[in-house]
Short mmCIF file of C-alpha atoms and ligand atoms in Angstrom, two decimals:
data_model
loop_
_atom_site.label_atom_id
_atom_site.label_comp_id
_atom_site.label_asym_id
_atom_site.label_seq_id
_atom_site.Cartn_x
_atom_site.Cartn_y
_atom_site.Cartn_z
CA MET D 599 1.57 -190.07 -37.96
CA THR D 600 2.48 -187.48 -40.56
CA GLY D 601 2.63 -187.42 -44.36
CA THR D 602 0.47 -189.68 -46.46
CA VAL D 603 0.90 -193.41 -47.10
CA ARG D 604 2.76 -195.31 -44.44
CA ASP D 605 5.09 -198.20 -45.23
CA ALA D 606 2.78 -200.92 -46.52
CA MET D 607 5.05 -203.64 -45.14
CA ALA D 608 5.23 -202.22 -41.63
CA GLY D 609 3.12 -205.06 -40.22
CA PRO D 610 1.13 -205.12 -37.01
CA ALA D 611 2.11 -202.79 -34.22
CA PRO D 612 0.59 -202.00 -30.84
CA ALA D 613 -2.39 -199.60 -30.89
CA GLU D 614 -0.32 -197.01 -29.04
CA ASP D 615 1.82 -196.53 -32.18
CA GLY D 616 -1.10 -195.90 -34.46
CA PRO D 617 -3.74 -193.22 -34.76
CA ASP D 618 -6.50 -192.86 -32.19
CA LEU D 619 -9.09 -193.36 -34.92
CA VAL D 620 -9.18 -194.76 -38.44
CA VAL D 621 -12.07 -193.50 -40.54
CA ALA D 622 -12.89 -195.57 -43.62
CA GLY D 623 -14.66 -193.45 -46.25
CA ALA D 624 -14.27 -189.77 -47.06
CA GLY D 625 -17.91 -188.71 -47.26
CA GLY D 626 -19.71 -187.99 -44.02
CA GLY D 627 -16.80 -189.75 -42.33
CA LEU D 628 -14.78 -186.57 -42.75
CA ALA D 629 -17.03 -184.88 -40.20
CA GLY D 630 -15.97 -187.59 -37.73
CA ALA D 631 -12.33 -187.04 -38.58
CA LEU D 632 -12.60 -183.30 -37.98
CA ARG D 633 -14.62 -183.69 -34.80
CA ALA D 634 -12.07 -186.16 -33.40
CA ALA D 635 -9.08 -184.04 -34.40
CA GLU D 636 -10.47 -180.91 -32.80
CA GLN D 637 -10.44 -182.87 -29.53
CA GLY D 638 -6.79 -183.67 -29.99
CA LEU D 639 -7.09 -187.17 -31.45
CA SER D 640 -4.88 -188.38 -34.29
CA VAL D 641 -6.88 -189.67 -37.25
CA VAL D 642 -6.16 -191.58 -40.43
CA VAL D 643 -8.84 -191.47 -43.12
CA VAL D 644 -8.65 -194.20 -45.76
CA GLU D 645 -10.63 -193.61 -48.93
CA ALA D 646 -11.00 -196.24 -51.64
CA SER D 647 -11.64 -194.03 -54.66
CA GLU D 648 -9.45 -191.38 -56.25
CA HIS D 649 -12.65 -189.86 -57.63
CA PHE D 650 -14.47 -189.60 -54.32
CA ARG D 651 -14.77 -185.80 -54.47
CA ARG D 652 -17.20 -186.08 -57.36
CA GLY D 653 -18.14 -189.73 -57.01
CA ASN D 654 -19.44 -190.41 -53.54
CA ASN D 655 -22.95 -189.80 -52.32
CA THR D 656 -22.10 -186.85 -50.14
CA SER D 657 -20.68 -185.08 -53.19
CA MET D 658 -23.81 -185.86 -55.25
CA SER D 659 -26.29 -184.82 -52.61
CA THR D 660 -28.56 -181.81 -52.45
CA ALA D 661 -26.80 -180.93 -49.18
CA MET D 662 -29.93 -180.76 -47.03
CA PHE D 663 -29.09 -181.18 -43.33
CA PRO D 664 -32.01 -181.34 -40.90
CA GLY D 665 -31.42 -179.53 -37.61
CA ALA D 666 -34.35 -179.58 -35.21
CA GLY D 667 -34.22 -176.58 -32.88
CA SER D 668 -31.33 -174.85 -34.62
CA ARG D 669 -30.51 -171.20 -34.02
CA TRP D 670 -31.48 -170.38 -37.62
CA GLN D 671 -34.93 -171.79 -36.94
CA ALA D 672 -35.17 -169.67 -33.78
CA GLU D 673 -34.13 -166.57 -35.74
CA ALA D 674 -36.79 -167.35 -38.36
CA GLY D 675 -39.44 -167.86 -35.68
CA VAL D 676 -39.77 -171.58 -36.46
CA GLY D 677 -40.68 -173.54 -33.34
CA ASP D 678 -39.03 -176.95 -33.44
CA SER D 679 -37.52 -179.55 -31.17
CA ALA D 680 -35.89 -182.97 -31.23
CA GLU D 681 -39.19 -184.46 -30.01
CA ARG D 682 -41.08 -182.95 -32.92
CA PHE D 683 -38.50 -184.33 -35.33
CA VAL D 684 -38.84 -187.80 -33.77
CA ASP D 685 -42.61 -187.53 -34.24
CA ASP D 686 -42.07 -186.73 -37.93
CA ILE D 687 -39.66 -189.66 -38.35
CA MET D 688 -42.15 -191.99 -36.70
CA ALA D 689 -45.06 -190.64 -38.76
CA LYS D 690 -43.15 -191.05 -42.05
CA THR D 691 -42.04 -194.59 -41.20
CA GLY D 692 -45.38 -195.70 -39.78
CA GLY D 693 -43.68 -196.11 -36.40
CA ARG D 694 -41.11 -198.52 -37.81
CA ALA D 695 -37.89 -196.55 -37.34
CA ASP D 696 -35.44 -197.67 -34.66
CA PRO D 697 -36.59 -195.47 -31.72
CA ARG D 698 -33.19 -195.18 -30.06
CA LEU D 699 -31.53 -194.07 -33.26
CA ALA D 700 -34.39 -191.70 -34.10
CA ARG D 701 -34.00 -190.00 -30.70
CA THR D 702 -30.23 -189.95 -31.04
CA LEU D 703 -30.21 -188.40 -34.51
CA ALA D 704 -32.99 -185.93 -33.83
CA GLY D 705 -31.14 -184.89 -30.68
CA VAL D 706 -27.80 -184.36 -32.39
CA SER D 707 -29.24 -182.69 -35.50
CA ALA D 708 -29.16 -179.08 -34.26
CA PRO D 709 -25.79 -179.31 -32.46
CA LEU D 710 -24.43 -180.89 -35.64
CA VAL D 711 -25.50 -178.13 -38.02
CA GLU D 712 -24.31 -175.49 -35.56
CA TRP D 713 -20.94 -177.23 -35.20
CA LEU D 714 -20.64 -177.56 -38.99
CA ALA D 715 -21.22 -173.82 -39.27
CA ASP D 716 -19.17 -172.63 -36.29
CA SER D 717 -16.25 -175.01 -36.17
CA VAL D 718 -16.04 -176.37 -39.71
CA GLU D 719 -17.16 -172.98 -41.11
CA LEU D 720 -19.61 -174.47 -43.59
CA PRO D 721 -21.85 -171.62 -44.80
CA LEU D 722 -25.16 -173.18 -43.71
CA SER D 723 -28.52 -171.47 -43.45
CA LEU D 724 -32.13 -172.58 -43.02
CA VAL D 725 -34.04 -173.34 -46.22
CA THR D 726 -37.24 -171.34 -45.93
CA ASP D 727 -38.41 -170.97 -49.54
CA PHE D 728 -40.14 -174.37 -49.44
CA ASN D 729 -40.57 -177.30 -47.10
CA TYR D 730 -39.93 -180.95 -47.87
CA PRO D 731 -42.73 -183.49 -47.42
CA GLY D 732 -42.82 -185.04 -43.98
CA HIS D 733 -41.06 -182.25 -42.08
CA ALA D 734 -43.71 -180.46 -40.00
CA VAL D 735 -41.67 -177.25 -40.13
CA PRO D 736 -38.79 -175.91 -42.23
CA ARG D 737 -35.91 -177.86 -40.76
CA CYS D 738 -33.39 -178.43 -43.55
CA HIS D 739 -30.21 -176.35 -43.68
CA SER D 740 -28.06 -176.05 -46.75
CA VAL D 741 -25.19 -174.20 -48.41
CA PRO D 742 -25.35 -171.74 -51.32
CA GLY D 743 -26.00 -173.71 -54.50
CA ARG D 744 -27.51 -176.55 -52.45
CA HIS D 745 -25.04 -179.12 -53.66
CA GLY D 746 -22.97 -181.68 -51.79
CA SER D 747 -19.89 -181.17 -53.96
CA SER D 748 -19.21 -177.82 -52.30
CA VAL D 749 -19.78 -179.35 -48.86
CA LEU D 750 -17.31 -182.14 -49.60
CA ASP D 751 -14.72 -179.80 -51.15
CA HIS D 752 -14.87 -177.70 -48.01
CA LEU D 753 -14.46 -180.69 -45.69
CA VAL D 754 -11.56 -182.09 -47.70
CA ARG D 755 -9.80 -178.75 -47.53
CA ARG D 756 -10.22 -178.64 -43.76
CA VAL D 757 -9.06 -182.24 -43.37
CA ARG D 758 -5.97 -181.67 -45.51
CA GLU D 759 -5.08 -178.59 -43.49
CA HIS D 760 -5.41 -180.33 -40.15
CA PRO D 761 -2.10 -181.47 -38.67
CA LEU D 762 -3.71 -184.38 -36.81
CA ILE D 763 -5.42 -185.94 -39.86
CA ASP D 764 -3.85 -188.04 -42.61
CA LEU D 765 -6.00 -188.71 -45.67
CA LEU D 766 -4.87 -191.81 -47.58
CA VAL D 767 -6.30 -192.06 -51.12
CA PRO D 768 -6.74 -194.54 -52.71
CA ALA D 769 -6.70 -196.99 -49.84
CA ARG D 770 -9.48 -199.49 -49.18
CA LEU D 771 -10.40 -200.83 -45.78
CA VAL D 772 -10.67 -204.59 -46.29
CA ASP D 773 -10.94 -205.77 -42.72
CA VAL D 774 -10.80 -204.80 -39.08
CA ALA D 775 -8.58 -206.92 -36.82
CA THR D 776 -9.64 -207.57 -33.25
CA GLY D 777 -7.76 -208.90 -30.26
CA PRO D 778 -8.60 -211.91 -28.06
CA ASP D 779 -10.95 -209.65 -26.07
CA GLY D 780 -12.89 -208.86 -29.24
CA ALA D 781 -11.78 -205.22 -29.23
CA VAL D 782 -10.54 -203.49 -32.37
CA ARG D 783 -6.77 -203.53 -32.65
CA ALA D 784 -6.08 -202.60 -36.31
CA ALA D 785 -7.58 -201.48 -39.59
CA VAL D 786 -6.51 -203.64 -42.51
CA VAL D 787 -6.03 -201.50 -45.60
CA ARG D 788 -5.30 -202.51 -49.20
CA TYR D 789 -3.50 -200.28 -51.69
CA PRO D 790 -3.95 -200.40 -55.49
CA ASP D 791 -0.71 -202.39 -55.96
CA GLY D 792 -2.25 -205.16 -53.87
CA GLY D 793 -0.12 -204.40 -50.82
CA GLU D 794 -1.86 -204.55 -47.48
CA GLU D 795 -1.13 -202.70 -44.27
CA GLU D 796 -2.41 -203.15 -40.74
CA ILE D 797 -2.82 -199.72 -39.19
CA PRO D 798 -2.86 -200.26 -35.44
CA THR D 799 -5.69 -198.42 -33.73
CA ARG D 800 -8.28 -198.87 -31.00
CA ALA D 801 -11.12 -197.38 -33.03
CA VAL D 802 -12.40 -197.75 -36.58
CA LEU D 803 -15.32 -195.77 -37.99
CA LEU D 804 -16.96 -197.52 -40.92
CA ALA D 805 -18.21 -194.69 -43.15
CA THR D 806 -18.10 -196.58 -46.43
CA ASN D 807 -21.79 -196.12 -47.30
CA GLY D 808 -24.19 -198.97 -48.06
CA PHE D 809 -24.54 -201.56 -50.80
CA GLY D 810 -26.36 -199.68 -53.59
CA ALA D 811 -23.61 -200.45 -56.12
CA ASP D 812 -23.73 -204.19 -55.44
CA ARG D 813 -26.41 -205.45 -57.80
CA GLU D 814 -26.60 -208.84 -56.13
CA LEU D 815 -27.27 -207.36 -52.67
CA VAL D 816 -29.75 -204.85 -54.12
CA GLY D 817 -31.58 -207.65 -55.92
CA ARG D 818 -31.73 -209.67 -52.72
CA HIS D 819 -32.84 -206.92 -50.33
CA LEU D 820 -34.54 -204.30 -52.55
CA PRO D 821 -36.14 -206.19 -55.44
CA GLU D 822 -38.74 -203.46 -56.12
CA ILE D 823 -36.04 -201.01 -57.22
CA ALA D 824 -33.41 -203.43 -58.51
CA GLY D 825 -34.30 -202.78 -62.15
CA ALA D 826 -34.07 -198.99 -61.87
CA LEU D 827 -31.17 -196.69 -62.50
CA TYR D 828 -28.59 -196.53 -59.70
CA GLN D 829 -27.57 -192.93 -59.06
CA GLY D 830 -25.20 -193.30 -56.10
CA GLY D 831 -21.48 -193.79 -55.52
CA ASP D 832 -19.79 -196.68 -57.31
CA GLN D 833 -17.90 -197.69 -54.17
CA SER D 834 -21.05 -198.42 -52.15
CA LEU D 835 -20.24 -202.09 -52.36
CA GLY D 836 -21.35 -203.27 -48.93
CA ASP D 837 -17.84 -203.43 -47.43
CA ALA D 838 -19.00 -202.29 -43.99
CA LEU D 839 -21.75 -204.88 -43.99
CA ARG D 840 -19.32 -207.69 -44.75
CA ILE D 841 -16.70 -206.53 -42.24
CA GLY D 842 -19.27 -205.89 -39.51
CA GLU D 843 -21.06 -209.20 -40.05
CA ARG D 844 -17.75 -211.05 -39.85
CA LEU D 845 -17.16 -209.44 -36.46
CA GLY D 846 -20.59 -210.47 -35.21
CA ALA D 847 -22.48 -207.20 -35.70
CA ALA D 848 -26.24 -207.06 -35.78
CA THR D 849 -27.74 -205.78 -39.02
CA GLY D 850 -31.13 -204.29 -39.68
CA PHE D 851 -33.50 -202.51 -42.04
CA LEU D 852 -31.71 -203.99 -45.06
CA ASP D 853 -34.83 -203.45 -47.18
CA ALA D 854 -34.77 -199.67 -46.58
CA TYR D 855 -33.57 -197.27 -49.24
CA GLN D 856 -33.77 -193.77 -50.61
CA GLY D 857 -35.22 -193.70 -54.06
CA HIS D 858 -35.97 -190.69 -56.22
CA GLY D 859 -38.63 -190.19 -58.86
CA ALA D 860 -37.06 -187.28 -60.73
CA ILE D 861 -33.86 -188.01 -62.61
CA ALA D 862 -33.92 -186.20 -65.96
CA ALA D 863 -33.96 -188.74 -68.78
CA ASN D 864 -31.17 -188.15 -71.35
CA ALA D 865 -29.33 -185.85 -68.92
CA GLY D 866 -28.93 -187.96 -65.78
CA THR D 867 -29.27 -184.83 -63.64
CA LEU D 868 -31.57 -184.40 -60.68
CA VAL D 869 -34.66 -182.36 -61.54
CA GLY D 870 -35.52 -182.13 -57.86
CA TRP D 871 -38.74 -182.42 -55.89
CA ALA D 872 -38.88 -178.69 -55.21
CA THR D 873 -40.69 -178.58 -58.57
CA ILE D 874 -43.46 -180.72 -57.11
CA ILE D 875 -43.58 -178.86 -53.79
CA HIS D 876 -44.04 -175.61 -55.68
CA GLY D 877 -47.01 -177.07 -57.59
CA ALA D 878 -45.73 -179.23 -60.48
CA VAL D 879 -47.41 -182.53 -61.33
CA LEU D 880 -46.01 -185.87 -62.45
CA VAL D 881 -47.86 -187.72 -65.22
CA ASP D 882 -47.20 -191.13 -66.71
CA LEU D 883 -46.96 -191.93 -70.42
CA GLY D 884 -50.76 -192.00 -70.52
CA GLY D 885 -50.73 -188.29 -69.61
CA ARG D 886 -52.36 -188.92 -66.22
CA ARG D 887 -51.20 -188.39 -62.65
CA PHE D 888 -51.07 -191.58 -60.61
CA GLY D 889 -50.74 -190.52 -56.97
CA ASP D 890 -50.14 -187.78 -54.43
CA GLU D 891 -46.72 -186.60 -55.52
CA THR D 892 -46.19 -184.62 -52.30
CA ARG D 893 -46.01 -187.74 -50.14
CA GLY D 894 -42.31 -187.95 -50.99
CA TYR D 895 -39.82 -188.45 -53.77
CA SER D 896 -38.37 -191.63 -52.33
CA GLU D 897 -41.50 -193.77 -52.59
CA TYR D 898 -42.21 -192.28 -56.00
CA ALA D 899 -39.21 -194.11 -57.46
CA ALA D 900 -40.78 -197.55 -57.22
CA GLU D 901 -44.23 -196.15 -58.09
CA LEU D 902 -42.85 -194.56 -61.27
CA ALA D 903 -40.85 -197.69 -62.06
CA ALA D 904 -44.10 -199.66 -61.98
CA ARG D 905 -45.86 -197.40 -64.56
CA PRO D 906 -45.89 -198.43 -68.24
CA GLY D 907 -42.44 -197.72 -69.66
CA GLY D 908 -41.12 -196.93 -66.17
CA THR D 909 -41.00 -193.22 -66.93
CA GLY D 910 -43.13 -190.06 -66.79
CA TRP D 911 -43.08 -186.29 -67.19
CA ILE D 912 -42.93 -183.54 -64.57
CA VAL D 913 -45.00 -180.58 -65.76
CA LEU D 914 -44.20 -177.15 -64.32
CA ASP D 915 -44.55 -173.52 -65.30
CA GLU D 916 -42.45 -170.36 -65.47
CA VAL D 917 -43.01 -169.44 -61.83
CA ILE D 918 -41.78 -172.84 -60.64
CA PHE D 919 -38.90 -172.61 -63.10
CA GLU D 920 -37.75 -169.45 -61.32
CA GLN D 921 -38.43 -170.85 -57.84
CA CYS D 922 -36.07 -173.78 -58.50
CA GLN D 923 -33.12 -171.67 -59.57
CA PRO D 924 -31.42 -171.88 -56.12
CA PHE D 925 -30.70 -175.54 -56.88
CA GLN D 926 -27.51 -176.23 -58.82
CA ASP D 927 -29.01 -179.58 -59.87
CA PHE D 928 -32.04 -177.89 -61.40
CA ARG D 929 -29.87 -175.37 -63.24
CA ASP D 930 -27.74 -178.25 -64.56
CA THR D 931 -30.91 -179.94 -65.79
CA VAL D 932 -31.99 -176.78 -67.58
CA GLU D 933 -28.56 -176.29 -69.11
CA SER D 934 -28.56 -179.84 -70.43
CA GLY D 935 -31.44 -178.80 -72.71
CA VAL D 936 -33.94 -181.48 -71.71
CA LEU D 937 -36.78 -179.14 -70.72
CA VAL D 938 -39.47 -178.62 -73.35
CA TRP D 939 -41.75 -175.57 -73.35
CA ALA D 940 -45.23 -174.99 -74.74
CA ASP D 941 -47.87 -172.27 -74.61
CA ASP D 942 -50.74 -174.63 -73.82
CA ALA D 943 -51.67 -178.25 -73.14
CA ALA D 944 -52.01 -179.09 -76.83
CA GLY D 945 -48.54 -177.73 -77.53
CA LEU D 946 -47.15 -179.63 -74.55
CA ALA D 947 -48.67 -182.87 -75.82
CA GLU D 948 -46.96 -182.30 -79.13
CA ALA D 949 -43.60 -181.49 -77.51
CA THR D 950 -43.69 -184.50 -75.19
CA GLY D 951 -45.52 -187.06 -77.29
CA LEU D 952 -48.09 -187.54 -74.52
CA PRO D 953 -51.72 -188.21 -75.53
CA ALA D 954 -53.27 -184.77 -76.06
CA ALA D 955 -56.77 -185.30 -74.70
CA ALA D 956 -55.63 -187.08 -71.55
CA LEU D 957 -52.93 -184.51 -70.82
CA ALA D 958 -55.30 -181.56 -71.33
CA ALA D 959 -57.89 -183.18 -69.06
CA GLU D 960 -55.30 -183.91 -66.40
CA LEU D 961 -53.88 -180.39 -66.38
CA ALA D 962 -57.37 -178.91 -66.20
CA ASP D 963 -58.29 -181.27 -63.33
CA ALA D 964 -55.11 -180.47 -61.43
CA ALA D 965 -55.68 -176.74 -61.82
CA ALA D 966 -59.23 -177.07 -60.51
CA VAL D 967 -58.01 -179.04 -57.50
CA ALA D 968 -55.20 -176.54 -56.85
CA ARG D 969 -57.77 -173.71 -56.94
CA GLY D 970 -59.68 -175.59 -54.24
CA GLU D 971 -62.71 -176.30 -56.42
CA ARG D 972 -62.72 -179.99 -55.61
CA PRO D 973 -60.66 -182.57 -53.69
CA ASP D 974 -57.90 -184.46 -55.45
CA GLU D 975 -58.79 -188.03 -56.39
CA HIS D 976 -55.29 -189.06 -55.22
CA GLY D 977 -55.54 -187.17 -51.96
CA ARG D 978 -52.98 -184.47 -52.70
CA ALA D 979 -53.68 -181.53 -50.41
CA ASN D 980 -50.45 -179.63 -50.88
CA TRP D 981 -50.89 -177.21 -53.81
CA GLU D 982 -48.96 -173.97 -53.62
CA ARG D 983 -50.86 -172.61 -56.61
CA PRO D 984 -52.31 -173.86 -59.91
CA LEU D 985 -49.98 -174.04 -62.91
CA SER D 986 -50.41 -171.01 -65.13
CA GLY D 987 -49.00 -169.42 -68.26
CA ARG D 988 -46.51 -171.38 -70.34
CA TYR D 989 -45.83 -174.98 -69.41
CA ALA D 990 -42.46 -176.68 -69.21
CA ALA D 991 -41.95 -180.42 -68.96
CA VAL D 992 -39.09 -182.79 -68.38
CA ARG D 993 -39.10 -186.56 -68.77
CA VAL D 994 -38.03 -188.31 -65.59
CA LEU D 995 -36.73 -191.71 -64.58
CA PRO D 996 -36.82 -193.40 -61.18
CA ALA D 997 -33.56 -194.18 -59.40
CA LEU D 998 -32.06 -195.80 -56.35
CA PHE D 999 -29.87 -193.25 -54.50
CA HIS D 1000 -28.62 -195.23 -51.56
CA THR D 1001 -29.49 -198.01 -49.15
CA GLN D 1002 -30.66 -197.21 -45.63
CA GLY D 1003 -30.06 -200.51 -43.87
CA GLY D 1004 -26.83 -201.70 -42.34
CA LEU D 1005 -25.00 -202.30 -39.09
CA MET D 1006 -26.97 -201.62 -35.92
CA VAL D 1007 -25.45 -198.92 -33.74
CA ASP D 1008 -26.18 -197.49 -30.31
CA GLU D 1009 -26.53 -193.84 -29.26
CA HIS D 1010 -22.76 -193.36 -29.61
CA ALA D 1011 -22.63 -194.83 -33.12
CA ALA D 1012 -20.94 -197.92 -31.66
CA VAL D 1013 -21.68 -201.10 -33.61
CA VAL D 1014 -23.57 -203.63 -31.52
CA ASP D 1015 -24.11 -207.37 -31.74
CA PRO D 1016 -27.56 -209.02 -31.71
CA GLY D 1017 -27.51 -208.82 -27.89
CA ASP D 1018 -26.98 -205.05 -28.11
CA ARG D 1019 -23.43 -205.40 -26.77
CA ARG D 1020 -20.78 -203.20 -28.31
CA ILE D 1021 -18.03 -204.54 -30.52
CA PRO D 1022 -15.41 -202.47 -28.69
CA GLY D 1023 -13.84 -199.83 -30.90
CA LEU D 1024 -16.06 -200.42 -33.94
CA TYR D 1025 -18.31 -197.57 -35.09
CA ALA D 1026 -20.52 -197.03 -38.13
CA ALA D 1027 -22.06 -193.98 -39.76
CA GLY D 1028 -24.14 -193.10 -42.81
CA GLY D 1029 -25.00 -195.84 -45.26
CA ALA D 1030 -22.77 -198.28 -43.39
CA ALA D 1031 -25.17 -198.14 -40.44
CA ALA D 1032 -28.88 -198.79 -40.27
CA GLY D 1033 -30.75 -195.51 -40.70
CA VAL D 1034 -34.04 -194.14 -39.44
CA SER D 1035 -36.19 -194.72 -42.51
CA GLY D 1036 -37.96 -197.84 -41.32
CA HIS D 1037 -38.55 -200.33 -44.10
CA GLY D 1038 -38.88 -199.87 -47.86
CA ALA D 1039 -38.69 -196.45 -49.52
CA ALA D 1040 -41.65 -194.57 -48.08
CA GLY D 1041 -40.07 -193.95 -44.68
CA TYR D 1042 -37.32 -191.79 -46.11
CA LEU D 1043 -37.52 -188.20 -44.91
CA PRO D 1044 -35.32 -185.67 -46.70
CA GLY D 1045 -32.15 -185.41 -44.66
CA ASN D 1046 -32.22 -189.04 -43.53
CA GLY D 1047 -29.10 -189.62 -45.60
CA LEU D 1048 -26.75 -186.87 -44.49
CA LEU D 1049 -27.92 -186.79 -40.88
CA PRO D 1050 -26.83 -190.37 -40.10
CA ALA D 1051 -23.69 -189.87 -42.20
CA PHE D 1052 -22.55 -186.72 -40.41
CA GLY D 1053 -24.39 -187.15 -37.11
CA LEU D 1054 -23.19 -190.67 -36.35
CA ALA D 1055 -19.64 -189.77 -37.42
CA TYR D 1056 -19.77 -186.81 -35.02
CA LEU D 1057 -21.08 -188.96 -32.17
CA ALA D 1058 -18.50 -191.68 -32.83
CA ALA D 1059 -15.70 -189.12 -32.66
CA ASP D 1060 -17.02 -187.86 -29.33
CA ASP D 1061 -17.17 -191.37 -27.95
CA VAL D 1062 -13.63 -192.17 -29.07
CA ALA D 1063 -12.46 -188.90 -27.50
CA ARG D 1064 -14.26 -189.65 -24.23
CA ARG D 1065 -12.67 -193.09 -24.04
CA ALA D 1066 -9.22 -191.75 -24.87
CA ALA D 1067 -9.66 -189.10 -22.17
CA GLY D 1068 -10.73 -191.80 -19.73
CA ARG D 1069 -7.50 -193.72 -20.41
CA ALA D 1070 -5.44 -190.54 -20.01
CA GLY D 1071 -6.93 -189.62 -16.64
CA PRO D 1072 -9.88 -187.75 -15.19
CA ALA D 1073 -8.85 -184.17 -16.09
CA ALA D 1074 -9.88 -184.09 -19.77
CA PRO D 1075 -13.20 -182.28 -20.40
CA ALA D 1076 -16.09 -184.17 -21.96
CA PRO D 1077 -17.20 -182.82 -25.35
CA VAL D 1078 -20.30 -180.66 -25.26
CA HIS D 1079 -23.18 -181.09 -27.70
C1 LIG B 578 -28.43 -187.14 -55.89
C2 LIG B 578 -28.50 -187.36 -54.40
C3 LIG B 578 -29.01 -186.36 -53.59
C4 LIG B 578 -29.06 -186.55 -52.21
N1 LIG B 578 -29.47 -185.52 -51.41
C5 LIG B 578 -29.49 -185.67 -50.06
C6 LIG B 578 -29.86 -184.59 -49.20
O1 LIG B 578 -30.09 -183.47 -49.63
N2 LIG B 578 -29.93 -184.82 -47.87
C7 LIG B 578 -29.63 -186.04 -47.35
O2 LIG B 578 -29.74 -186.22 -46.14
N3 LIG B 578 -29.22 -187.07 -48.13
C8 LIG B 578 -29.13 -186.90 -49.47
N4 LIG B 578 -28.70 -187.93 -50.25
C9 LIG B 578 -28.19 -189.12 -49.59
C10 LIG B 578 -26.78 -188.83 -49.04
O3 LIG B 578 -25.99 -188.33 -50.09
C11 LIG B 578 -26.14 -190.08 -48.47
O4 LIG B 578 -27.02 -190.73 -47.61
C12 LIG B 578 -24.89 -189.71 -47.67
O5 LIG B 578 -24.09 -188.82 -48.42
C13 LIG B 578 -24.11 -190.96 -47.33
O6 LIG B 578 -22.90 -190.58 -46.76
P1 LIG B 578 -21.81 -191.69 -46.48
O7 LIG B 578 -20.68 -190.98 -45.82
O8 LIG B 578 -22.43 -192.84 -45.81
O9 LIG B 578 -21.39 -192.20 -47.92
P2 LIG B 578 -20.52 -191.49 -49.10
O10 LIG B 578 -20.67 -190.02 -49.10
O11 LIG B 578 -20.86 -192.22 -50.35
O12 LIG B 578 -19.05 -191.81 -48.65
C14 LIG B 578 -18.58 -193.13 -48.55
C15 LIG B 578 -17.14 -193.15 -49.00
O13 LIG B 578 -16.55 -194.40 -48.65
C16 LIG B 578 -15.68 -194.81 -49.69
N5 LIG B 578 -15.49 -196.26 -49.53
C17 LIG B 578 -16.35 -197.27 -49.85
N6 LIG B 578 -15.84 -198.45 -49.46
C18 LIG B 578 -14.64 -198.18 -48.86
C19 LIG B 578 -13.67 -198.98 -48.22
N7 LIG B 578 -13.81 -200.30 -48.07
N8 LIG B 578 -12.55 -198.37 -47.72
C20 LIG B 578 -12.39 -197.02 -47.82
N9 LIG B 578 -13.29 -196.22 -48.43
C21 LIG B 578 -14.42 -196.79 -48.93
C22 LIG B 578 -16.39 -194.36 -50.95
O14 LIG B 578 -15.50 -194.25 -52.05
C23 LIG B 578 -16.96 -193.01 -50.50
O15 LIG B 578 -16.10 -191.94 -50.80
C24 LIG B 578 -28.63 -187.77 -51.64
C25 LIG B 578 -28.12 -188.79 -52.46
C26 LIG B 578 -28.04 -188.58 -53.83
C27 LIG B 578 -27.47 -189.68 -54.68
#
């Protein structure tokens, strides 16, 4: 296949005439397209939204990719391994993550970041200036600016340049057709004029994200966060779930999600949890802290939503302000003008409208705890340093970022039925698949979004390539990772 949109009336054709792989969704799915194409497979990517480059979750992300045992870690003297990462996943989820998937994703995490750097030429490096809660060691890799939009722009450029990949936009996957043997035989795609096309293929990768934009599904599966802001892609409508379920796929972890407790009110930008890791505190409208903020930003969404008014303030200082400058999201927040500054607690109370006595007492308590003078009543042990000098504060809202439950997949990202049998040719990645965050919000470890999105897409591509090579004869080399 060459060019862009094929004849919408072409009708069904044998798989041999179509691409080796159809990828639905141009977020993490693009990694699968590139991985498949570099092994000589022809790929069609169908993407539902014209605005995907600034509208999907990959483009909105903070671009943190965990890679356990990566060469950047080795260079930095950080001892890490897939086993250690699995331990962290299990600790964060209380042992409730799917063990096979946890092993699979931890195992592919370092090969993935190295492939993204070496083959896709994404300028990744290890983030060493702070460590996210739940990761025993610095393990997240990111790009300059730490923003997913530059990651996605880069991938789109590479995809458009690749002679074996066609990117069809806007084109929505509405179904996957299977043959009498239950194996995938075509991707059914709908164009904006209502025309539908069956693209014959033996393999479809569902990379259409989860169901965060479907209020009914969110209300049913994630009631604790259903009333909060939704800060993810507007096309996360549960398409993969519906298509997979129709084909008999098993689903799981539908109550799992990534929340975030730090969206700047009145700006809609991400303040970021690096503020907290560097020593900031989060107080409610009563001026008091209400938990150990360093447990994680995901669980803090529902906890903040449950406070009076469903909002609070992150209080930081000038040092933290400087430490957060590497984040494009933080700089955007600052530029939007929503930070308030004050010389002391009384001034901060005036600037924020928080009760003065309570806020002053809380800031004094937090400083004493951070200096090690007494234990924190909420159990927070992670204090880089006490706040000092001028204070800054920003009002924050809780949000749902994306859902973490979906179609169950095996170690090759192949979708399985309730008996753990493959639906031949059907793959899922990212929000379309079940993730490794266990249940609820508290199991989410930073990186649990992009790793399944890119890692499962990568593994699916390898599996499709292996199977294509098997059909072609024994000489083709197996991909190495
Ligand atoms: C603000 C923010 C920050 C984040 N930061 C991080 C981070 O640092 N690290 C991390 O691991 N995770 C992070 N996440 C989560 C992460 O962004 C997502 O988990 C990940 O990007 C999901 O990738 P995806 O490919 O599944 O979905 P997406 O990137 O959303 O891509 C899915 C694509 O499928 C398209 N689509 C939908 N339905 C169809 C259909 N039927 N046919 C064709 N196309 C369709 C959509 O338009 C979309 O372009 C963050 C999320 C947010 C919102």
